[in-house]
PDB file of C-alpha atoms in Angstrom:
ATOM      1  CA  MET A   1     -21.185 206.059  73.474  1.00 41.00           C
ATOM      2  CA  THR A   2     -22.123 205.463  77.100  1.00 39.00           C
ATOM      3  CA  ALA A   3     -25.875 205.442  77.712  1.00 38.00           C
ATOM      4  CA  GLU A   4     -26.991 207.733  80.508  1.00 39.00           C
ATOM      5  CA  LEU A   5     -29.398 206.156  82.990  1.00 38.00           C
ATOM      6  CA  THR A   6     -31.985 208.879  83.359  1.00 40.00           C
ATOM      7  CA  ASP A   7     -35.215 208.520  85.353  1.00 41.00           C
ATOM      8  CA  THR A   8     -35.912 204.846  84.629  1.00 45.00           C
ATOM      9  CA  HIS A   9     -37.517 204.429  88.050  1.00 59.00           C
ATOM     10  CA  ALA A  10     -40.775 206.201  87.208  1.00 80.00           C
ATOM     11  CA  LEU A  11     -43.495 205.332  84.721  1.00 93.00           C
ATOM     12  CA  SER A  12     -46.434 207.533  83.866  1.00 94.00           C
ATOM     13  CA  ASP A  13     -49.886 206.309  84.853  1.00 95.00           C
ATOM     14  CA  VAL A  14     -50.502 205.480  81.177  1.00 96.00           C
ATOM     15  CA  GLU A  15     -47.301 203.406  80.984  1.00 96.00           C
ATOM     16  CA  ALA A  16     -47.935 201.660  84.303  1.00 96.00           C
ATOM     17  CA  ALA A  17     -51.280 200.467  82.940  1.00 97.00           C
ATOM     18  CA  LEU A  18     -49.387 198.670  80.163  1.00 98.00           C
ATOM     19  CA  LEU A  19     -47.427 196.392  82.516  1.00 98.00           C
ATOM     20  CA  PRO A  20     -48.294 192.680  82.761  1.00 98.00           C
ATOM     21  CA  THR A  21     -50.848 191.771  85.403  1.00 98.00           C
ATOM     22  CA  ASP A  22     -50.141 189.134  88.056  1.00 98.00           C
ATOM     23  CA  ALA A  23     -52.178 186.651  85.995  1.00 98.00           C
ATOM     24  CA  GLU A  24     -50.161 187.442  82.877  1.00 98.00           C
ATOM     25  CA  VAL A  25     -46.868 187.002  84.753  1.00 98.00           C
ATOM     26  CA  ALA A  26     -48.117 183.591  85.921  1.00 98.00           C
ATOM     27  CA  GLU A  27     -49.082 182.746  82.322  1.00 98.00           C
ATOM     28  CA  TYR A  28     -45.588 183.722  81.145  1.00 98.00           C
ATOM     29  CA  ALA A  29     -44.116 181.401  83.790  1.00 98.00           C
ATOM     30  CA  ARG A  30     -46.319 178.582  82.475  1.00 98.00           C
ATOM     31  CA  ARG A  31     -46.004 179.113  78.728  1.00 98.00           C
ATOM     32  CA  GLY A  32     -42.594 180.800  78.387  1.00 98.00           C
ATOM     33  CA  TRP A  33     -43.776 183.769  76.331  1.00 98.00           C
ATOM     34  CA  TYR A  34     -45.992 186.842  76.598  1.00 98.00           C
ATOM     35  CA  LEU A  35     -47.609 189.242  74.088  1.00 98.00           C
ATOM     36  CA  SER A  36     -47.628 192.775  75.470  1.00 98.00           C
ATOM     37  CA  ARG A  37     -50.033 195.639  75.160  1.00 98.00           C
ATOM     38  CA  LYS A  38     -49.057 198.482  72.817  1.00 98.00           C
ATOM     39  CA  LEU A  39     -45.691 199.631  74.188  1.00 98.00           C
ATOM     40  CA  PHE A  40     -44.509 201.722  71.217  1.00 98.00           C
ATOM     41  CA  THR A  41     -46.526 204.608  69.781  1.00 97.00           C
ATOM     42  CA  ASP A  42     -47.252 204.859  66.065  1.00 98.00           C
ATOM     43  CA  ASP A  43     -44.664 207.662  65.861  1.00 98.00           C
ATOM     44  CA  GLU A  44     -42.019 205.471  67.538  1.00 98.00           C
ATOM     45  CA  VAL A  45     -42.754 202.589  65.162  1.00 98.00           C
ATOM     46  CA  ALA A  46     -42.457 204.927  62.175  1.00 98.00           C
ATOM     47  CA  ALA A  47     -39.186 206.254  63.610  1.00 98.00           C
ATOM     48  CA  LEU A  48     -37.823 202.702  63.904  1.00 98.00           C
ATOM     49  CA  ILE A  49     -38.585 202.041  60.226  1.00 98.00           C
ATOM     50  CA  ASP A  50     -37.016 205.330  59.122  1.00 98.00           C
ATOM     51  CA  ALA A  51     -33.941 204.823  61.324  1.00 98.00           C
ATOM     52  CA  SER A  52     -33.441 201.294  60.028  1.00 98.00           C
ATOM     53  CA  GLU A  53     -33.563 202.528  56.428  1.00 97.00           C
ATOM     54  CA  ARG A  54     -30.959 205.173  57.240  1.00 97.00           C
ATOM     55  CA  PHE A  55     -28.837 202.494  58.868  1.00 98.00           C
ATOM     56  CA  TYR A  56     -29.047 200.277  55.764  1.00 97.00           C
ATOM     57  CA  ALA A  57     -28.316 203.206  53.437  1.00 96.00           C
ATOM     58  CA  HIS A  58     -25.592 205.009  55.361  1.00 96.00           C
ATOM     59  CA  GLY A  59     -24.232 202.523  57.896  1.00 96.00           C
ATOM     60  CA  ALA A  60     -23.580 202.833  61.614  1.00 97.00           C
ATOM     61  CA  ASP A  61     -22.708 205.955  63.578  1.00 98.00           C
ATOM     62  CA  ARG A  62     -19.635 204.219  64.977  1.00 97.00           C
ATOM     63  CA  GLU A  63     -17.672 200.986  64.591  1.00 96.00           C
ATOM     64  CA  LEU A  64     -16.994 198.303  67.152  1.00 98.00           C
ATOM     65  CA  PRO A  65     -13.430 198.542  68.528  1.00 96.00           C
ATOM     66  CA  VAL A  66     -12.778 194.955  67.413  1.00 97.00           C
ATOM     67  CA  ARG A  67     -14.825 192.500  65.387  1.00 96.00           C
ATOM     68  CA  PRO A  68     -16.236 189.732  67.619  1.00 95.00           C
ATOM     69  CA  PRO A  69     -15.771 186.131  66.436  1.00 90.00           C
ATOM     70  CA  ASN A  70     -19.435 185.383  65.625  1.00 91.00           C
ATOM     71  CA  LEU A  71     -20.808 188.773  64.649  1.00 95.00           C
ATOM     72  CA  ALA A  72     -23.950 188.834  62.487  1.00 95.00           C
ATOM     73  CA  TYR A  73     -23.636 191.897  60.296  1.00 97.00           C
ATOM     74  CA  TRP A  74     -25.320 192.252  56.905  1.00 97.00           C
ATOM     75  CA  THR A  75     -23.765 194.637  54.383  1.00 96.00           C
ATOM     76  CA  PRO A  76     -24.964 195.559  50.888  1.00 96.00           C
ATOM     77  CA  GLU A  77     -22.266 193.258  49.487  1.00 96.00           C
ATOM     78  CA  ASP A  78     -24.294 190.317  50.891  1.00 96.00           C
ATOM     79  CA  GLY A  79     -27.096 191.156  48.455  1.00 95.00           C
ATOM     80  CA  PRO A  80     -30.762 192.173  48.871  1.00 93.00           C
ATOM     81  CA  ASP A  81     -32.279 188.687  48.756  1.00 93.00           C
ATOM     82  CA  VAL A  82     -30.954 187.196  52.014  1.00 94.00           C
ATOM     83  CA  GLN A  83     -32.339 187.769  55.501  1.00 94.00           C
ATOM     84  CA  ARG A  84     -30.431 190.640  57.121  1.00 96.00           C
ATOM     85  CA  HIS A  85     -29.124 190.426  60.690  1.00 96.00           C
ATOM     86  CA  ASN A  86     -27.161 193.275  62.265  1.00 98.00           C
ATOM     87  CA  ASP A  87     -25.971 192.890  65.856  1.00 98.00           C
ATOM     88  CA  TYR A  88     -25.254 195.659  68.363  1.00 98.00           C
ATOM     89  CA  VAL A  89     -27.546 198.226  66.697  1.00 98.00           C
ATOM     90  CA  HIS A  90     -28.438 199.668  70.123  1.00 98.00           C
ATOM     91  CA  HIS A  91     -24.778 200.654  70.421  1.00 98.00           C
ATOM     92  CA  LEU A  92     -23.840 201.350  66.814  1.00 98.00           C
ATOM     93  CA  HIS A  93     -26.758 203.562  65.747  1.00 98.00           C
ATOM     94  CA  ASP A  94     -27.827 206.493  67.923  1.00 98.00           C
ATOM     95  CA  GLU A  95     -31.391 206.827  66.674  1.00 98.00           C
ATOM     96  CA  LEU A  96     -32.200 203.111  66.859  1.00 98.00           C
ATOM     97  CA  GLY A  97     -30.509 202.901  70.246  1.00 98.00           C
ATOM     98  CA  SER A  98     -32.467 205.792  71.723  1.00 97.00           C
ATOM     99  CA  ILE A  99     -35.802 204.183  70.798  1.00 97.00           C
ATOM    100  CA  LEU A 100     -34.808 200.680  71.894  1.00 97.00           C
ATOM    101  CA  ARG A 101     -33.702 201.951  75.315  1.00 97.00           C
ATOM    102  CA  LYS A 102     -37.293 202.834  76.222  1.00 97.00           C
ATOM    103  CA  PRO A 103     -37.575 202.179  79.988  1.00 97.00           C
ATOM    104  CA  LEU A 104     -41.078 200.711  79.623  1.00 98.00           C
ATOM    105  CA  ILE A 105     -39.582 197.726  77.766  1.00 98.00           C
ATOM    106  CA  GLY A 106     -37.282 197.090  80.713  1.00 98.00           C
ATOM    107  CA  ALA A 107     -40.133 197.504  83.202  1.00 98.00           C
ATOM    108  CA  VAL A 108     -42.244 194.870  81.408  1.00 98.00           C
ATOM    109  CA  ALA A 109     -39.254 192.506  81.247  1.00 98.00           C
ATOM    110  CA  ALA A 110     -38.557 193.059  84.960  1.00 98.00           C
ATOM    111  CA  ARG A 111     -42.142 192.093  85.825  1.00 98.00           C
ATOM    112  CA  LEU A 112     -41.929 188.926  83.742  1.00 98.00           C
ATOM    113  CA  ALA A 113     -38.485 187.906  85.005  1.00 98.00           C
ATOM    114  CA  GLY A 114     -39.093 188.867  88.627  1.00 98.00           C
ATOM    115  CA  ALA A 115     -36.011 191.107  88.499  1.00 98.00           C
ATOM    116  CA  GLN A 116     -35.106 194.421  90.095  1.00 97.00           C
ATOM    117  CA  GLU A 117     -32.926 195.473  87.174  1.00 98.00           C
ATOM    118  CA  ILE A 118     -32.918 194.839  83.429  1.00 98.00           C
ATOM    119  CA  ARG A 119     -29.946 195.560  81.156  1.00 98.00           C
ATOM    120  CA  ILE A 120     -29.628 195.148  77.413  1.00 98.00           C
ATOM    121  CA  TRP A 121     -27.755 191.976  76.527  1.00 98.00           C
ATOM    122  CA  GLN A 122     -27.735 192.214  72.730  1.00 98.00           C
ATOM    123  CA  SER A 123     -29.814 193.698  69.916  1.00 98.00           C
ATOM    124  CA  THR A 124     -30.208 192.469  66.357  1.00 98.00           C
ATOM    125  CA  LEU A 125     -31.885 194.415  63.564  1.00 98.00           C
ATOM    126  CA  ILE A 126     -33.640 191.963  61.233  1.00 97.00           C
ATOM    127  CA  LEU A 127     -35.094 192.303  57.750  1.00 97.00           C
ATOM    128  CA  LYS A 128     -36.723 189.274  56.162  1.00 96.00           C
ATOM    129  CA  PRO A 129     -37.236 190.036  52.436  1.00 96.00           C
ATOM    130  CA  PRO A 130     -40.415 188.917  50.621  1.00 94.00           C
ATOM    131  CA  ARG A 131     -38.712 185.905  49.077  1.00 91.00           C
ATOM    132  CA  PRO A 132     -40.376 182.747  50.418  1.00 88.00           C
ATOM    133  CA  HIS A 133     -37.916 180.373  48.729  1.00 90.00           C
ATOM    134  CA  GLU A 134     -34.788 182.093  50.076  1.00 90.00           C
ATOM    135  CA  PRO A 135     -33.278 179.526  52.522  1.00 87.00           C
ATOM    136  CA  SER A 136     -32.143 182.193  55.015  1.00 86.00           C
ATOM    137  CA  ASN A 137     -35.742 183.375  55.442  1.00 87.00           C
ATOM    138  CA  LEU A 138     -36.633 180.309  57.505  1.00 87.00           C
ATOM    139  CA  VAL A 139     -35.338 180.638  61.075  1.00 88.00           C
ATOM    140  CA  PRO A 140     -34.903 177.119  62.513  1.00 90.00           C
ATOM    141  CA  TRP A 141     -35.898 176.039  66.008  1.00 90.00           C
ATOM    142  CA  HIS A 142     -33.555 177.186  68.753  1.00 90.00           C
ATOM    143  CA  LEU A 143     -33.472 178.484  72.309  1.00 91.00           C
ATOM    144  CA  ASP A 144     -31.434 181.592  73.090  1.00 95.00           C
ATOM    145  CA  ARG A 145     -29.957 180.343  76.376  1.00 94.00           C
ATOM    146  CA  HIS A 146     -28.188 177.554  74.481  1.00 88.00           C
ATOM    147  CA  TYR A 147     -25.936 180.223  72.900  1.00 90.00           C
ATOM    148  CA  TRP A 148     -25.442 182.221  76.116  1.00 95.00           C
ATOM    149  CA  GLN A 149     -23.505 179.623  78.070  1.00 93.00           C
ATOM    150  CA  THR A 150     -21.099 182.201  79.523  1.00 96.00           C
ATOM    151  CA  CYS A 151     -24.023 183.748  81.447  1.00 98.00           C
ATOM    152  CA  THR A 152     -24.942 182.823  85.022  1.00 98.00           C
ATOM    153  CA  SER A 153     -28.606 183.821  84.723  1.00 98.00           C
ATOM    154  CA  GLU A 154     -31.566 181.577  83.935  1.00 97.00           C
ATOM    155  CA  ARG A 155     -33.975 184.553  83.840  1.00 98.00           C
ATOM    156  CA  MET A 156     -32.786 186.258  80.641  1.00 98.00           C
ATOM    157  CA  LEU A 157     -35.431 186.970  78.014  1.00 98.00           C
ATOM    158  CA  THR A 158     -35.944 188.455  74.567  1.00 98.00           C
ATOM    159  CA  ALA A 159     -38.261 191.210  73.370  1.00 98.00           C
ATOM    160  CA  PHE A 160     -39.186 190.653  69.716  1.00 98.00           C
ATOM    161  CA  ILE A 161     -40.206 194.058  68.328  1.00 98.00           C
ATOM    162  CA  PRO A 162     -41.754 194.067  64.838  1.00 98.00           C
ATOM    163  CA  PHE A 163     -42.058 197.358  62.986  1.00 98.00           C
ATOM    164  CA  HIS A 164     -45.544 196.559  61.639  1.00 97.00           C
ATOM    165  CA  ASP A 165     -48.340 194.039  62.116  1.00 98.00           C
ATOM    166  CA  CYS A 166     -46.657 190.638  62.194  1.00 97.00           C
ATOM    167  CA  ALA A 167     -48.579 187.496  61.244  1.00 97.00           C
ATOM    168  CA  VAL A 168     -48.037 184.049  59.756  1.00 96.00           C
ATOM    169  CA  VAL A 169     -48.048 185.442  56.224  1.00 96.00           C
ATOM    170  CA  ASN A 170     -44.904 187.499  56.842  1.00 95.00           C
ATOM    171  CA  GLY A 171     -43.092 184.934  58.941  1.00 95.00           C
ATOM    172  CA  THR A 172     -43.902 185.942  62.506  1.00 97.00           C
ATOM    173  CA  ILE A 173     -42.083 184.446  65.485  1.00 97.00           C
ATOM    174  CA  THR A 174     -43.478 181.066  66.581  1.00 97.00           C
ATOM    175  CA  MET A 175     -43.116 179.673  70.114  1.00 98.00           C
ATOM    176  CA  VAL A 176     -43.071 176.117  71.405  1.00 97.00           C
ATOM    177  CA  ASP A 177     -45.413 176.377  74.360  1.00 97.00           C
ATOM    178  CA  GLY A 178     -43.898 175.489  77.737  1.00 97.00           C
ATOM    179  CA  SER A 179     -40.520 174.451  76.291  1.00 96.00           C
ATOM    180  CA  HIS A 180     -38.659 176.765  78.702  1.00 97.00           C
ATOM    181  CA  ARG A 181     -39.345 174.169  81.398  1.00 97.00           C
ATOM    182  CA  TRP A 182     -37.612 171.367  79.488  1.00 95.00           C
ATOM    183  CA  ALA A 183     -34.211 169.951  80.350  1.00 92.00           C
ATOM    184  CA  GLU A 184     -31.919 169.943  77.307  1.00 85.00           C
ATOM    185  CA  VAL A 185     -30.499 166.730  75.902  1.00 83.00           C
ATOM    186  CA  PRO A 186     -26.816 167.064  76.858  1.00 73.00           C
ATOM    187  CA  GLY A 187     -23.899 167.158  74.455  1.00 63.00           C
ATOM    188  CA  ASP A 188     -24.889 169.650  71.741  1.00 62.00           C
ATOM    189  CA  ASP A 189     -22.138 172.170  70.945  1.00 60.00           C
ATOM    190  CA  SER A 190     -23.526 175.629  71.783  1.00 55.00           C
ATOM    191  CA  THR A 191     -20.992 177.361  69.527  1.00 61.00           C
ATOM    192  CA  ARG A 192     -22.628 175.881  66.413  1.00 59.00           C
ATOM    193  CA  HIS A 193     -25.009 178.751  65.697  1.00 60.00           C
ATOM    194  CA  PHE A 194     -28.503 177.820  64.498  1.00 60.00           C
ATOM    195  CA  ALA A 195     -28.258 180.048  61.407  1.00 60.00           C
ATOM    196  CA  ALA A 196     -25.357 177.971  60.118  1.00 61.00           C
ATOM    197  CA  ARG A 197     -26.828 174.547  60.919  1.00 68.00           C
ATOM    198  CA  ASP A 198     -28.981 172.168  58.923  1.00 75.00           C
ATOM    199  CA  LYS A 199     -32.649 172.905  59.608  1.00 81.00           C
ATOM    200  CA  ALA A 200     -33.581 169.210  59.567  1.00 82.00           C
ATOM    201  CA  GLU A 201     -30.938 168.576  62.246  1.00 82.00           C
ATOM    202  CA  LEU A 202     -32.468 171.267  64.472  1.00 85.00           C
ATOM    203  CA  GLU A 203     -36.001 169.949  63.861  1.00 88.00           C
ATOM    204  CA  ALA A 204     -34.770 166.536  64.997  1.00 87.00           C
ATOM    205  CA  LEU A 205     -33.079 168.113  68.034  1.00 88.00           C
ATOM    206  CA  LEU A 206     -36.364 169.808  69.008  1.00 92.00           C
ATOM    207  CA  ALA A 207     -38.161 166.460  68.753  1.00 93.00           C
ATOM    208  CA  ALA A 208     -35.431 164.763  70.801  1.00 91.00           C
ATOM    209  CA  ASN A 209     -35.660 167.409  73.524  1.00 92.00           C
ATOM    210  CA  ALA A 210     -39.433 167.050  73.654  1.00 94.00           C
ATOM    211  CA  ALA A 211     -39.144 163.264  73.945  1.00 94.00           C
ATOM    212  CA  HIS A 212     -36.442 163.640  76.610  1.00 93.00           C
ATOM    213  CA  ASN A 213     -38.992 165.589  78.675  1.00 95.00           C
ATOM    214  CA  GLY A 214     -42.042 163.485  77.834  1.00 95.00           C
ATOM    215  CA  ALA A 215     -43.613 166.529  76.185  1.00 95.00           C
ATOM    216  CA  GLU A 216     -45.534 167.334  73.030  1.00 94.00           C
ATOM    217  CA  VAL A 217     -44.293 170.005  70.606  1.00 95.00           C
ATOM    218  CA  SER A 218     -47.010 172.679  70.582  1.00 96.00           C
ATOM    219  CA  ARG A 219     -46.150 175.407  68.047  1.00 96.00           C
ATOM    220  CA  VAL A 220     -47.896 178.762  68.503  1.00 97.00           C
ATOM    221  CA  PRO A 221     -47.424 181.559  65.930  1.00 97.00           C
ATOM    222  CA  VAL A 222     -47.592 184.904  67.751  1.00 98.00           C
ATOM    223  CA  LEU A 223     -49.782 187.464  65.975  1.00 98.00           C
ATOM    224  CA  ILE A 224     -48.278 190.819  66.917  1.00 98.00           C
ATOM    225  CA  PRO A 225     -49.997 194.140  66.132  1.00 98.00           C
ATOM    226  CA  ALA A 226     -47.700 197.072  65.362  1.00 98.00           C
ATOM    227  CA  GLY A 227     -46.386 198.640  68.559  1.00 98.00           C
ATOM    228  CA  HIS A 228     -46.877 195.487  70.598  1.00 98.00           C
ATOM    229  CA  VAL A 229     -43.958 193.308  71.679  1.00 98.00           C
ATOM    230  CA  SER A 230     -43.553 189.554  72.067  1.00 98.00           C
ATOM    231  CA  PHE A 231     -41.388 188.533  75.056  1.00 98.00           C
ATOM    232  CA  HIS A 232     -39.998 185.030  75.480  1.00 98.00           C
ATOM    233  CA  HIS A 233     -37.938 183.253  78.121  1.00 98.00           C
ATOM    234  CA  CYS A 234     -34.334 182.462  77.239  1.00 98.00           C
ATOM    235  CA  ARG A 235     -35.118 178.725  77.267  1.00 97.00           C
ATOM    236  CA  THR A 236     -38.239 178.878  75.091  1.00 98.00           C
ATOM    237  CA  TYR A 237     -37.864 177.146  71.745  1.00 96.00           C
ATOM    238  CA  HIS A 238     -38.816 179.455  68.871  1.00 96.00           C
ATOM    239  CA  GLY A 239     -38.325 179.995  65.155  1.00 94.00           C
ATOM    240  CA  SER A 240     -40.095 181.576  62.190  1.00 95.00           C
ATOM    241  CA  GLY A 241     -41.360 180.671  58.762  1.00 92.00           C
ATOM    242  CA  PRO A 242     -40.786 182.325  55.387  1.00 93.00           C
ATOM    243  CA  ASN A 243     -42.084 185.760  54.482  1.00 95.00           C
ATOM    244  CA  LEU A 244     -44.996 185.181  52.083  1.00 95.00           C
ATOM    245  CA  ALA A 245     -46.066 188.830  52.039  1.00 96.00           C
ATOM    246  CA  ALA A 246     -45.268 191.435  49.391  1.00 95.00           C
ATOM    247  CA  SER A 247     -43.144 193.595  51.696  1.00 96.00           C
ATOM    248  CA  PRO A 248     -40.182 192.946  54.019  1.00 97.00           C
ATOM    249  CA  ARG A 249     -40.684 191.757  57.591  1.00 97.00           C
ATOM    250  CA  ARG A 250     -38.795 194.219  59.791  1.00 98.00           C
ATOM    251  CA  ALA A 251     -38.022 193.743  63.472  1.00 98.00           C
ATOM    252  CA  VAL A 252     -35.487 193.947  66.272  1.00 98.00           C
ATOM    253  CA  SER A 253     -34.682 191.107  68.636  1.00 98.00           C
ATOM    254  CA  LEU A 254     -33.794 192.899  71.858  1.00 98.00           C
ATOM    255  CA  HIS A 255     -32.129 190.410  74.209  1.00 98.00           C
ATOM    256  CA  LEU A 256     -32.286 191.340  77.884  1.00 98.00           C
ATOM    257  CA  GLN A 257     -30.420 190.305  81.023  1.00 98.00           C
ATOM    258  CA  ASP A 258     -31.519 190.633  84.628  1.00 98.00           C
ATOM    259  CA  GLY A 259     -29.345 192.589  87.045  1.00 98.00           C
ATOM    260  CA  ASP A 260     -27.845 189.461  88.609  1.00 98.00           C
ATOM    261  CA  ASN A 261     -26.369 188.123  85.378  1.00 98.00           C
ATOM    262  CA  ARG A 262     -22.585 187.825  85.318  1.00 98.00           C
ATOM    263  CA  TRP A 263     -19.897 186.148  83.186  1.00 98.00           C
ATOM    264  CA  ARG A 264     -18.949 182.556  83.954  1.00 97.00           C
ATOM    265  CA  GLN A 265     -16.371 180.258  82.432  1.00 96.00           C
ATOM    266  CA  TYR A 266     -17.859 177.560  80.201  1.00 94.00           C
ATOM    267  CA  HIS A 267     -16.180 174.908  78.028  1.00 90.00           C
ATOM    268  CA  ARG A 268     -17.085 172.992  74.910  1.00 86.00           C
ATOM    269  CA  PRO A 269     -17.197 169.192  75.095  1.00 82.00           C
ATOM    270  CA  ASP A 270     -13.592 169.178  73.800  1.00 85.00           C
ATOM    271  CA  GLY A 271     -12.473 171.324  76.750  1.00 88.00           C
ATOM    272  CA  SER A 272     -11.880 174.575  74.848  1.00 90.00           C
ATOM    273  CA  PRO A 273     -13.411 177.741  76.334  1.00 93.00           C
ATOM    274  CA  VAL A 274     -16.616 179.255  74.968  1.00 93.00           C
ATOM    275  CA  ILE A 275     -16.256 182.918  74.001  1.00 94.00           C
ATOM    276  CA  TYR A 276     -19.342 185.075  73.525  1.00 96.00           C
ATOM    277  CA  ASN A 277     -19.068 188.156  71.314  1.00 96.00           C
ATOM    278  CA  HIS A 278     -19.224 190.486  74.310  1.00 98.00           C
ATOM    279  CA  ASP A 279     -16.123 188.919  75.792  1.00 98.00           C
ATOM    280  CA  VAL A 280     -13.803 190.765  73.383  1.00 97.00           C
ATOM    281  CA  LEU A 281     -15.672 194.068  73.735  1.00 98.00           C
ATOM    282  CA  VAL A 282     -16.816 194.773  77.282  1.00 98.00           C
ATOM    283  CA  ARG A 283     -14.625 196.125  80.063  1.00 98.00           C
ATOM    284  CA  ARG A 284     -12.969 193.773  82.564  1.00 98.00           C
ATOM    285  CA  ASP A 285     -14.179 193.300  86.147  1.00 96.00           C
ATOM    286  CA  ALA A 286     -11.915 193.341  89.223  1.00 95.00           C
ATOM    287  CA  ALA A 287     -10.872 189.725  88.538  1.00 96.00           C
ATOM    288  CA  GLY A 288     -10.021 190.484  84.902  1.00 97.00           C
ATOM    289  CA  ASN A 289     -13.098 188.729  83.467  1.00 98.00           C
ATOM    290  CA  PRO A 290     -15.641 190.133  80.994  1.00 98.00           C
ATOM    291  CA  ASP A 291     -18.002 192.548  82.761  1.00 98.00           C
ATOM    292  CA  TYR A 292     -21.574 192.085  81.552  1.00 98.00           C
ATOM    293  CA  THR A 293     -22.624 195.244  83.431  1.00 98.00           C
ATOM    294  CA  ASP A 294     -20.536 197.447  81.123  1.00 98.00           C
ATOM    295  CA  PRO A 295     -22.850 200.416  80.365  1.00 98.00           C
ATOM    296  CA  GLU A 296     -21.186 200.975  77.000  1.00 97.00           C
ATOM    297  CA  PHE A 297     -22.573 197.732  75.569  1.00 98.00           C
ATOM    298  CA  CYS A 298     -25.064 196.570  78.241  1.00 98.00           C
ATOM    299  CA  PRO A 299     -26.921 199.710  79.374  1.00 98.00           C
ATOM    300  CA  VAL A 300     -29.546 199.572  82.113  1.00 98.00           C
ATOM    301  CA  LEU A 301     -33.122 199.840  80.839  1.00 97.00           C
ATOM    302  CA  TRP A 302     -34.906 199.595  84.166  1.00 97.00           C
ATOM    303  CA  ARG A 303     -34.004 199.619  87.823  1.00 96.00           C
ATOM    304  CA  ALA A 304     -36.726 199.221  90.439  1.00 89.00           C
TER     305      ALA A 304
END
């Protein structure tokens, strides 16, 4: 499925009024995150919920040509009690993909990132069941850029899209204010994914990074009304607590890349090459390297 780039250049007057103001863009640059106005209608939110249920019940509309090395992909065999993560849903499921490719999301991201073009980088459908003692329900502290070392861009960002009101009680996303401006303590292996690491180790790593930068750790839970979207910079530390509510917490993490982002070679401390999931899926560029502009997996959301 190749996404067609239709008229992403124009927004309606109603949509244009939803873009971040200059003051809000400056605040994003200072804090590393931004809570949008209502970008999805009630009907679109309801459609996301319905489409996700069809995805869980009936599976994807297509399969990936090969299975990437670090794919997150819940199946019913994993059981109902764990937190569900399903990557590439914008590509694998037509209905979810059509809603997630809303140009307004790209236009907001472009304003925040100061970019002329925004492409999808990755998408992950998430369901956090109402089981507060389930270990997988606690998402430890991490920054997305740490796991995107094969990217050249420092302007990538993530749109966290809940399918309902999202608050502390159901484990909303929590940001560490201003952490996108920190320099990382060197030496941590970026291929050790946060979901498979000890949470106490990552808490200690957050504290070490704060100390390395002479900074305090200021945790801010983001209270997100349905239809609104939380955007955060690729270097902003974030995580989430357990779901204490009676119903599942449903969301998509829509990772976004600016138009200048390209593949680069990157090595682990032991000298072996880092391979991101895209690298076995996307087309090759003229030099034979992974092409992160491949419209099949990285469609354009917005082009100014």
